[in-house]
Coordinates of C-alpha atoms in Angstrom, one line a residue:
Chain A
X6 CA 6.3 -10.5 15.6
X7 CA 4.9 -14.3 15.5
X8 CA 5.3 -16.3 12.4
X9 CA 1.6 -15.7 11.6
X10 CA 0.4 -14.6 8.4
X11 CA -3.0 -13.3 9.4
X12 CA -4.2 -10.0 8.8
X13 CA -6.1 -9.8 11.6
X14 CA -3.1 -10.5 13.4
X15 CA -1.1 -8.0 11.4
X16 CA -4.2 -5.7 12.1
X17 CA -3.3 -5.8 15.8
X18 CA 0.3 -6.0 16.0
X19 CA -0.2 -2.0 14.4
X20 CA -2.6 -1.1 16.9
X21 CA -0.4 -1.8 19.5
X22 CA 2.6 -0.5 17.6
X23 CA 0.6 3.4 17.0
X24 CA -0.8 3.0 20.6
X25 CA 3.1 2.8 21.9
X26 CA 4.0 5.8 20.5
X27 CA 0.6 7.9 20.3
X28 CA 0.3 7.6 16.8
X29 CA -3.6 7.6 16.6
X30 CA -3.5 11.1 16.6
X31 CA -1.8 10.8 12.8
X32 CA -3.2 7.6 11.2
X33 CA -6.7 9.6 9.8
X34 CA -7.9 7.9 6.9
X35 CA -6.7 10.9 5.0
X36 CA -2.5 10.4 6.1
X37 CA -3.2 7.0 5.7
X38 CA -4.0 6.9 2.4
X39 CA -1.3 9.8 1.2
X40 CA 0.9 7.4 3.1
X41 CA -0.1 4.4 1.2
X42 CA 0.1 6.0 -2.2
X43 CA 3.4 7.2 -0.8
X44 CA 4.9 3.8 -0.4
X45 CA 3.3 2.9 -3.9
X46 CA 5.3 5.7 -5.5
X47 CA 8.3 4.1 -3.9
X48 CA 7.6 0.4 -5.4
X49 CA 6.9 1.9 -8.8
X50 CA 10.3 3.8 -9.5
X51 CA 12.1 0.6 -8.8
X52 CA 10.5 -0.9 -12.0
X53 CA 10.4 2.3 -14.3
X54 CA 13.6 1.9 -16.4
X55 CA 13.5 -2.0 -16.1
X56 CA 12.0 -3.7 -19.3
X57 CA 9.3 -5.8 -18.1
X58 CA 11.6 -9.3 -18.5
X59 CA 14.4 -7.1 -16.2
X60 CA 11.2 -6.7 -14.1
X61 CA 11.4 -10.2 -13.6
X62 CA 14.8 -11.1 -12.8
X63 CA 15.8 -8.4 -9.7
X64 CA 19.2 -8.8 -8.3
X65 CA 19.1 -10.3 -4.8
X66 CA 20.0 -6.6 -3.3
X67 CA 17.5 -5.0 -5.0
X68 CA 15.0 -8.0 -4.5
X69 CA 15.1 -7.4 -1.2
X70 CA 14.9 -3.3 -0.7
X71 CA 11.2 -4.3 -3.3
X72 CA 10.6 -7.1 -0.3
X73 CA 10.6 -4.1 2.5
X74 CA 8.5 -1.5 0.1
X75 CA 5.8 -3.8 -0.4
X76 CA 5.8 -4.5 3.4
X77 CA 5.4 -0.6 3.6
X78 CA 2.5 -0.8 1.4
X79 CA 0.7 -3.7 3.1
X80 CA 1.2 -2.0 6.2
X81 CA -0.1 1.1 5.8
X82 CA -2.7 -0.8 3.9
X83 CA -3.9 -2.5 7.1
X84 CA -3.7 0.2 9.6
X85 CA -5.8 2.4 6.8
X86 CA -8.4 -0.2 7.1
X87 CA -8.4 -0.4 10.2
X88 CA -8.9 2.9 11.3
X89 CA -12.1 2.7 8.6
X90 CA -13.2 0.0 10.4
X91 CA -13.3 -2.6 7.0
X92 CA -12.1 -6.0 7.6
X93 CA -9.4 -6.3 4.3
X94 CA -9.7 -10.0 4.1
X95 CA -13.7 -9.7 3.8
X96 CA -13.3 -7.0 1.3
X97 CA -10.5 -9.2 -0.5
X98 CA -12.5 -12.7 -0.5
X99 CA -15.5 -10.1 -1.8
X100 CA -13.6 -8.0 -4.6
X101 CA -12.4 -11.8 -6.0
X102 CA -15.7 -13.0 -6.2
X103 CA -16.8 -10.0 -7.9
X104 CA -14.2 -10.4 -10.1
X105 CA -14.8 -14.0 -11.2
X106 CA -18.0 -13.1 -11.6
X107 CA -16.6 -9.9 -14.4
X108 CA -13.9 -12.2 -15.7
X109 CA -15.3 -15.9 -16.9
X110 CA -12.5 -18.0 -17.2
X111 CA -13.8 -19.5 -20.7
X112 CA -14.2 -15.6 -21.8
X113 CA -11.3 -13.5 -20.6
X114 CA -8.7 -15.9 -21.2
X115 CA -5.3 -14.6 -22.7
X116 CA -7.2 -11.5 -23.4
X117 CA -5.7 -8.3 -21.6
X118 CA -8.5 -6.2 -23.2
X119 CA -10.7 -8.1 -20.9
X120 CA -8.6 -7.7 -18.6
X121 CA -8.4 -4.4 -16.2
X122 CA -9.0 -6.1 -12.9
X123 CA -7.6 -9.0 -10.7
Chain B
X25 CA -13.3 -17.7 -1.3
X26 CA -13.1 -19.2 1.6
X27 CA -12.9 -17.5 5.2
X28 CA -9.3 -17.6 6.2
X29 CA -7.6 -14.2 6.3
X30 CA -3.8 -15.7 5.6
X31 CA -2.1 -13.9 2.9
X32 CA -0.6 -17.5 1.9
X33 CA -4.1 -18.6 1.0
X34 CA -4.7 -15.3 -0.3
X35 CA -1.7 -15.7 -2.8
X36 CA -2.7 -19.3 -3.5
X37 CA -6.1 -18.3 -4.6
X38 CA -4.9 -15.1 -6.9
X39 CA -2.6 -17.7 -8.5
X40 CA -5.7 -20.1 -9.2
X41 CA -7.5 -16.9 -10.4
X42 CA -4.8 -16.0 -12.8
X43 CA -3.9 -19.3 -14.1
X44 CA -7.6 -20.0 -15.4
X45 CA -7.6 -16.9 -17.3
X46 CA -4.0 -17.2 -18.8
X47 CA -3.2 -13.9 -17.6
X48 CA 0.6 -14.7 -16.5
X49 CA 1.5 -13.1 -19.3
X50 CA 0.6 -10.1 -18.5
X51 CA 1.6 -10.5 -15.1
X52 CA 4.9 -9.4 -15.2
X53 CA 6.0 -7.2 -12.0
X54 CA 6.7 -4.4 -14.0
X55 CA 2.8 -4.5 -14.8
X56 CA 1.3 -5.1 -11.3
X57 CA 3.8 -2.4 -9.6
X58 CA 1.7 0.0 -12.1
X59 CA -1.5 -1.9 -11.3
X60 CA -0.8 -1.4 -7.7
X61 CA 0.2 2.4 -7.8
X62 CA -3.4 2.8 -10.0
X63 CA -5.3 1.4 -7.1
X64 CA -3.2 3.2 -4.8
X65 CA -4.4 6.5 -6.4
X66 CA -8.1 5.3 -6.7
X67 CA -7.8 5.4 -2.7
X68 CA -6.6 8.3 -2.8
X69 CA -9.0 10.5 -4.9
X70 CA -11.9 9.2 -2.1
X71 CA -9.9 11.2 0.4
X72 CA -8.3 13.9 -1.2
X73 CA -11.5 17.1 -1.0
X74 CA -12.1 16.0 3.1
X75 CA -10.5 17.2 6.2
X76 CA -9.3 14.8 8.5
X77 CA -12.2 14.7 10.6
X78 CA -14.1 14.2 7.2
X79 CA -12.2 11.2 6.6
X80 CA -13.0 9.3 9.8
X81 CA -16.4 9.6 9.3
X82 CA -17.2 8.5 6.0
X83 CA -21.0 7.6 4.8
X84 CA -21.7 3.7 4.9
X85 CA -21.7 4.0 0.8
X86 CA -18.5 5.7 0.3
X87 CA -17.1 3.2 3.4
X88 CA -18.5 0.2 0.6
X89 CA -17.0 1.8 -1.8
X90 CA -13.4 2.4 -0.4
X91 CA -13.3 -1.2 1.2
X92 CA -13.1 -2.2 -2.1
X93 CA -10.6 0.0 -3.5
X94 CA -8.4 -1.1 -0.3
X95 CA -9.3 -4.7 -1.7
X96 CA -7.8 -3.9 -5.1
X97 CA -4.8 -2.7 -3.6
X98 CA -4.4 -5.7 -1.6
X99 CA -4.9 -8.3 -4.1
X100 CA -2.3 -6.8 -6.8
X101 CA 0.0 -6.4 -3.6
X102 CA 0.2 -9.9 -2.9
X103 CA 0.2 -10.6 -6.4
X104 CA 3.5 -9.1 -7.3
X105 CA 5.3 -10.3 -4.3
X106 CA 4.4 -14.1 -5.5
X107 CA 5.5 -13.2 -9.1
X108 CA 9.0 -11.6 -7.7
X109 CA 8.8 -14.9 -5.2
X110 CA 8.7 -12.3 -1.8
X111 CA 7.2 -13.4 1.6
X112 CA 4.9 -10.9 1.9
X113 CA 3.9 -12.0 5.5
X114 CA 7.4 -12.5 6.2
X115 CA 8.6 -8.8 4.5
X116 CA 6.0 -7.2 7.1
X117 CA 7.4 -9.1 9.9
X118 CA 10.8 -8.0 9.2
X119 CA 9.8 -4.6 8.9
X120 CA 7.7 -4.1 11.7
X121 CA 10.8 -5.5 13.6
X122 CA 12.9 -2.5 11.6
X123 CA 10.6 0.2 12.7
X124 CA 10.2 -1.2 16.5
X125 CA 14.4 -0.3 16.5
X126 CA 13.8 2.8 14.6
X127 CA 11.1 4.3 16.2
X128 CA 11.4 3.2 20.0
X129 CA 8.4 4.0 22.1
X130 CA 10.1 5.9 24.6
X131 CA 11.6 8.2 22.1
X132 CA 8.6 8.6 19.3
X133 CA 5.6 9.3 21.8
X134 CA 3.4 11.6 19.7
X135 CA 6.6 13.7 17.6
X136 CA 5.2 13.6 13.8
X137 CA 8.8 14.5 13.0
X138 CA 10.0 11.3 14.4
X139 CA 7.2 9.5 12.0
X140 CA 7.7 8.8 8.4
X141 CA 6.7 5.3 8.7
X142 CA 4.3 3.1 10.6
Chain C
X22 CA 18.2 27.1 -19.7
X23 CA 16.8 30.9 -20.5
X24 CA 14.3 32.7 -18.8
X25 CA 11.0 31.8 -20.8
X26 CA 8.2 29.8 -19.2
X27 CA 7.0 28.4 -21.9
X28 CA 5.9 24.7 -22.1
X29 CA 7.2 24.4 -25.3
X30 CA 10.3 25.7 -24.8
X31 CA 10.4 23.3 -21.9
X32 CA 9.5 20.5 -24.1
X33 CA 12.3 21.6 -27.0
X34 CA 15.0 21.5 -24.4
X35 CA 14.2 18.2 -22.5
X36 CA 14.5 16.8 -26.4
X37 CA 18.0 18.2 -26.7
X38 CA 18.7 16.7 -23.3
X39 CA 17.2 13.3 -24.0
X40 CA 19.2 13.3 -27.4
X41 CA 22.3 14.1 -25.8
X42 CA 22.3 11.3 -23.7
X43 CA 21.1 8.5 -25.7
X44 CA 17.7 8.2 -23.3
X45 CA 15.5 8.1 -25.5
X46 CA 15.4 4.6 -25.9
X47 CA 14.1 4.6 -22.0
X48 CA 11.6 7.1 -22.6
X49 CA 9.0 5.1 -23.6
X50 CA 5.5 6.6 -22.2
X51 CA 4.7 3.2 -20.3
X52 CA 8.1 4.0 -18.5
X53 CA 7.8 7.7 -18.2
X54 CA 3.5 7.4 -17.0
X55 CA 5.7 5.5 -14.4
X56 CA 8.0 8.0 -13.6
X57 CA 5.6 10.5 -13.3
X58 CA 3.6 8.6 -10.7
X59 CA 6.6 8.3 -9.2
X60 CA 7.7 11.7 -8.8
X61 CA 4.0 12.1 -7.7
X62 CA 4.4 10.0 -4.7
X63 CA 7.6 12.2 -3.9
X64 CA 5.3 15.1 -3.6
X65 CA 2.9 13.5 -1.4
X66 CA 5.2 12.2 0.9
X67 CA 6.2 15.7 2.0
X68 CA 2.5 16.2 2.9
X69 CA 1.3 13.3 4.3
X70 CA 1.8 13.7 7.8
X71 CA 1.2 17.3 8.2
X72 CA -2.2 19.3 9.2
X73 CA -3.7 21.2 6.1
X74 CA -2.7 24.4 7.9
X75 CA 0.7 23.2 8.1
X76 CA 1.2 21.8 4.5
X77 CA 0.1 26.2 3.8
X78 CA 3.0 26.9 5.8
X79 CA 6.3 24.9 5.3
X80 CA 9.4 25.7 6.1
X81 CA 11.7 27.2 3.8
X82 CA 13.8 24.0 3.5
X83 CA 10.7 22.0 3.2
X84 CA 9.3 24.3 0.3
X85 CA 12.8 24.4 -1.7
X86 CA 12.9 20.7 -1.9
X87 CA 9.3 20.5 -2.1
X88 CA 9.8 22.6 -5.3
X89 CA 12.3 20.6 -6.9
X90 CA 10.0 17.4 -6.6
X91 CA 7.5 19.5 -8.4
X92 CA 9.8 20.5 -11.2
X93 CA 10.5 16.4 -11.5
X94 CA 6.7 16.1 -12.1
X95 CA 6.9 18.5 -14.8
X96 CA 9.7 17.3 -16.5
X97 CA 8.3 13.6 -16.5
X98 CA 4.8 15.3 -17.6
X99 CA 6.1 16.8 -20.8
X100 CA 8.8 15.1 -22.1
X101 CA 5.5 12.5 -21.5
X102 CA 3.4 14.4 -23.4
X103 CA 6.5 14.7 -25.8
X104 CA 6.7 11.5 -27.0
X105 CA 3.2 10.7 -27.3
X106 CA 2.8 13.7 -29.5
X107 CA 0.5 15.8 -27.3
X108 CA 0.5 19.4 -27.0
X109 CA 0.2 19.3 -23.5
X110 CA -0.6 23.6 -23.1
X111 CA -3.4 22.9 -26.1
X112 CA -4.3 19.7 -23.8
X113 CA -4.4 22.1 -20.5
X114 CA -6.9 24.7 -22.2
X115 CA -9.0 22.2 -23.7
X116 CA -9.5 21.0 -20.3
X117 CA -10.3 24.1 -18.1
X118 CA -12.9 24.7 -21.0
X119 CA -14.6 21.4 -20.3
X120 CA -14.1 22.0 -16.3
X121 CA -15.7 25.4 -17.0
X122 CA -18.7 24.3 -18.4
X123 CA -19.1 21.4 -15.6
X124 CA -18.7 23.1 -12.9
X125 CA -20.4 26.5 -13.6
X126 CA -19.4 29.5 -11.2
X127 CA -22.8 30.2 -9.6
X128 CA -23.7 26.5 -9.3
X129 CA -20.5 25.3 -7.9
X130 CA -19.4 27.9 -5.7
X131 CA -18.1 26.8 -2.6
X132 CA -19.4 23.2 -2.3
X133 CA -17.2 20.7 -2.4
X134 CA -19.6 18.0 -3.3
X135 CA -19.5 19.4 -6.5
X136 CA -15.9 19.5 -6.5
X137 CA -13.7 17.0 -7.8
X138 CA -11.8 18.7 -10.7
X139 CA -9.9 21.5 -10.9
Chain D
X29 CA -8.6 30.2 -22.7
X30 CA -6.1 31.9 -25.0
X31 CA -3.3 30.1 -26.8
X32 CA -0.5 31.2 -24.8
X33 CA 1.5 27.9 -23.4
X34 CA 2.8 29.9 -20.6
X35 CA 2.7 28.6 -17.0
X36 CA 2.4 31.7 -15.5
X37 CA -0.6 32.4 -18.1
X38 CA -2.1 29.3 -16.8
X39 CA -1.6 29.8 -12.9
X40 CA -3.1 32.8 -13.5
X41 CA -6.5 31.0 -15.4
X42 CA -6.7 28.8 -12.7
X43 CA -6.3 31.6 -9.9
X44 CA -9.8 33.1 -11.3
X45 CA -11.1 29.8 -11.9
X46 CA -10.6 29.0 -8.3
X47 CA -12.1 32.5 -7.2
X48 CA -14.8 32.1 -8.8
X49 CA -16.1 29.1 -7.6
X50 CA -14.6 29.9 -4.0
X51 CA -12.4 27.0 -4.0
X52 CA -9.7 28.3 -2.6
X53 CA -10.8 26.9 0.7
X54 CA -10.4 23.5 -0.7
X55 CA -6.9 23.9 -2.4
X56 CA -4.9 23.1 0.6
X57 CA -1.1 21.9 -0.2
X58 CA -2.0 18.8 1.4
X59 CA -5.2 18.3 -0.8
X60 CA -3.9 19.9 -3.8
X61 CA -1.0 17.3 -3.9
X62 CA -3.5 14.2 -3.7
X63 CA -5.5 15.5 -6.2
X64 CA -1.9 15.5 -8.4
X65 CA -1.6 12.3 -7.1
X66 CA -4.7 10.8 -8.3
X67 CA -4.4 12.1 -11.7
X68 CA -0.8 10.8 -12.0
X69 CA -2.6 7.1 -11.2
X70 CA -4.9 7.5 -13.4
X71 CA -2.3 8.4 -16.0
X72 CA -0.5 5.0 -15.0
X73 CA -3.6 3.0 -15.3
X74 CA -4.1 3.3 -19.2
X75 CA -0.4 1.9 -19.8
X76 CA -0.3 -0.8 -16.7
X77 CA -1.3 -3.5 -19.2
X78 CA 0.8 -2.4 -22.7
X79 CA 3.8 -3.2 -23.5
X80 CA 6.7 -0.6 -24.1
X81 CA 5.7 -0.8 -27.7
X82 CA 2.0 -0.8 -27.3
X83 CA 2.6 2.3 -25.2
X84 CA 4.7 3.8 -28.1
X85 CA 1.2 3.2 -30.3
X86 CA -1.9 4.3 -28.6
X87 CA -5.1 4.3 -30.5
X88 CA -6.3 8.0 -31.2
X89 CA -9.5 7.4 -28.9
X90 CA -7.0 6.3 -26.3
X91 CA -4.2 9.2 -27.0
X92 CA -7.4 11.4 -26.4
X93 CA -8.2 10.5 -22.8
X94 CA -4.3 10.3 -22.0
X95 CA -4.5 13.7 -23.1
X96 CA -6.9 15.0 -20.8
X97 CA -5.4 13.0 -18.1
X98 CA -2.1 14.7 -18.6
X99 CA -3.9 17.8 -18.7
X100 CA -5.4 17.0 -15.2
X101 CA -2.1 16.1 -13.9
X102 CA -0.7 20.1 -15.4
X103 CA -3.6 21.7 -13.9
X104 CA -2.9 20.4 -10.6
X105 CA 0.7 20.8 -10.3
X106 CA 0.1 24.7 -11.5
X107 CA -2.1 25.2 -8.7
X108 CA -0.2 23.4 -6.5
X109 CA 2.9 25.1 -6.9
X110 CA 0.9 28.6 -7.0
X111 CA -0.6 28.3 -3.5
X112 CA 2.6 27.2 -1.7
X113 CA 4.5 30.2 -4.2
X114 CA 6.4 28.3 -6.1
X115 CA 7.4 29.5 -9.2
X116 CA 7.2 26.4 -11.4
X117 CA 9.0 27.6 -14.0
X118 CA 12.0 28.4 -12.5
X119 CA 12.1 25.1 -10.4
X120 CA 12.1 23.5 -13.7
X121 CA 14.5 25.1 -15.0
X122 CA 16.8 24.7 -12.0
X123 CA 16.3 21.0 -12.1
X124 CA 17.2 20.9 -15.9
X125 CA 20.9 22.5 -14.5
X126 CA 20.8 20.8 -11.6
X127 CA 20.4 17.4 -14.2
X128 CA 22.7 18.2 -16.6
X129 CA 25.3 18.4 -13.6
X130 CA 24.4 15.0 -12.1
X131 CA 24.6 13.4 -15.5
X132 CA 27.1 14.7 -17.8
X133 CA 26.5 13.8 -21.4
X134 CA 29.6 12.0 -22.0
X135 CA 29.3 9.0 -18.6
X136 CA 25.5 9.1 -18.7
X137 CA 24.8 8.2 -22.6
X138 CA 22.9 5.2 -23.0
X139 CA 23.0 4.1 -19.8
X140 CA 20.3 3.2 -17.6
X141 CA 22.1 2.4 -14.4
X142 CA 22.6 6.3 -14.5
X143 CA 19.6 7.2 -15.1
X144 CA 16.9 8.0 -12.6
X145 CA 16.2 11.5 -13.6
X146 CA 15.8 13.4 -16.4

């Protein structure tokens, strides 16, 4: 794939990629989101016995098998909305303006009881 | 936010967010893995009483509503791959290059039990 | 083990277990609410690519290990309960009372929009 | 429901439960184990901001909700296992056999590098 960081391009890499192999047939919404939490489970049990400062300081090995979950994640991520039809970056530049919006900076700062939201 | 769909400006922004409200702290990948398997399961519930047919044709209100969900997911995704210092774009390059050798077309056309990942 | 089914049997042994192996100081409910989603996402995985009908008729293979993956939920979900000092079977009939009187028999039957507990 | 903290008790509660309502039609594997899954999230999403210790310490409004949450997660899995005929009970105990093999007390104690089960 191009060196592009798009996700509209990322969006149509997928297509292309389910088209090949007649995958349409499996990516409803419904598979794509068990798939999705799927992948989620995956990046979670990495962290679960680490303390959150051993959270923060992966060996390079395991650094990298994290690197390739959280590609699984976005992936399915994208192909799940596009088979919706919702353009994620519209919905991402939307959800952070309703979240500044929720979360005034002079208001929420340092405060994680404020704080349940990006 | 501006209109740009690149998960580097995506990242940039989220860091901006974060930094304003001092919430670094709790920012910790341990932390967003959990964030991000919440929001993964928020997707999930919208999904899990419809058939598959159901859950291409969602009503324009529940589509609102899932977009954002999706959104969630996607913001504390790219999140944690800046705090663990991952290429996010690049992770998903590489892996779309992994499942392209894994999964050629030839071989995968329309077999679910050749499909466990995108 | 012995034969009993009782959840607080269950409980009593996975204490023993824990003990014997010095894990308790891993077992903190942050990290075992992890684990559990976790061993969650194992589950789903199993299901996420098949038809409805076909997740009602697996394999033997399929449904051994699919049963072992839902023994892991348990264990995570009461030694979870454990050491936040819940009586997870007093917690269980609490709940179907509450789910009784929300979804009443005559009113609910057989529409899912009223559906989204058990 | 009475105070029996048997799992076969409970299946059986929530077979009648079920019935009545004619749910059955919804309680699909496939939907039955996103419905665990989404409870399990939103199990994770009342710790994703503690800390270990803060986890250890949850206010007794909090330990409340968690409680029904885990009770959610318990009813789920009970059905789940029922309608694919699994006997829970006896998977869970043949996981605790199958753990105590895979981690002997002696090599596993106090270590969390072998530790990714119970």
């Amino acid at each position: 794939m191009s060196a592009a960081d798009s996700l509209h391009e990322l969006r149509d890499a997928l297509r292309v990629f389910a088209a090949e192999r007649e995958w349409d047939r499996f990516h409803t919404p419904k598979n794509l989101a068990m798939a999705l939490a799927g992948e989620a489970g995956e990046v979670i049990e990495h962290f679960q016995w680490l303390s959150p400062e051993e959270s923060a300081a992966l060996q390079p090995e395991q650094r990298a098998e994290v690197a390739l979950e959280l590609a699984d994640v976005l992936l399915y991520l994208v192909r799940l909305a596009d088979v919706l039809d919702i353009d994620l970056a519209d919905a991402a530049r939307r959800k952070i303006d309703v979240n500044a919006a929720r979360y005034p900076g002079d208001k929420s700062r340092g405060r994680s009881d404020k704080y349940d939201r990006l």
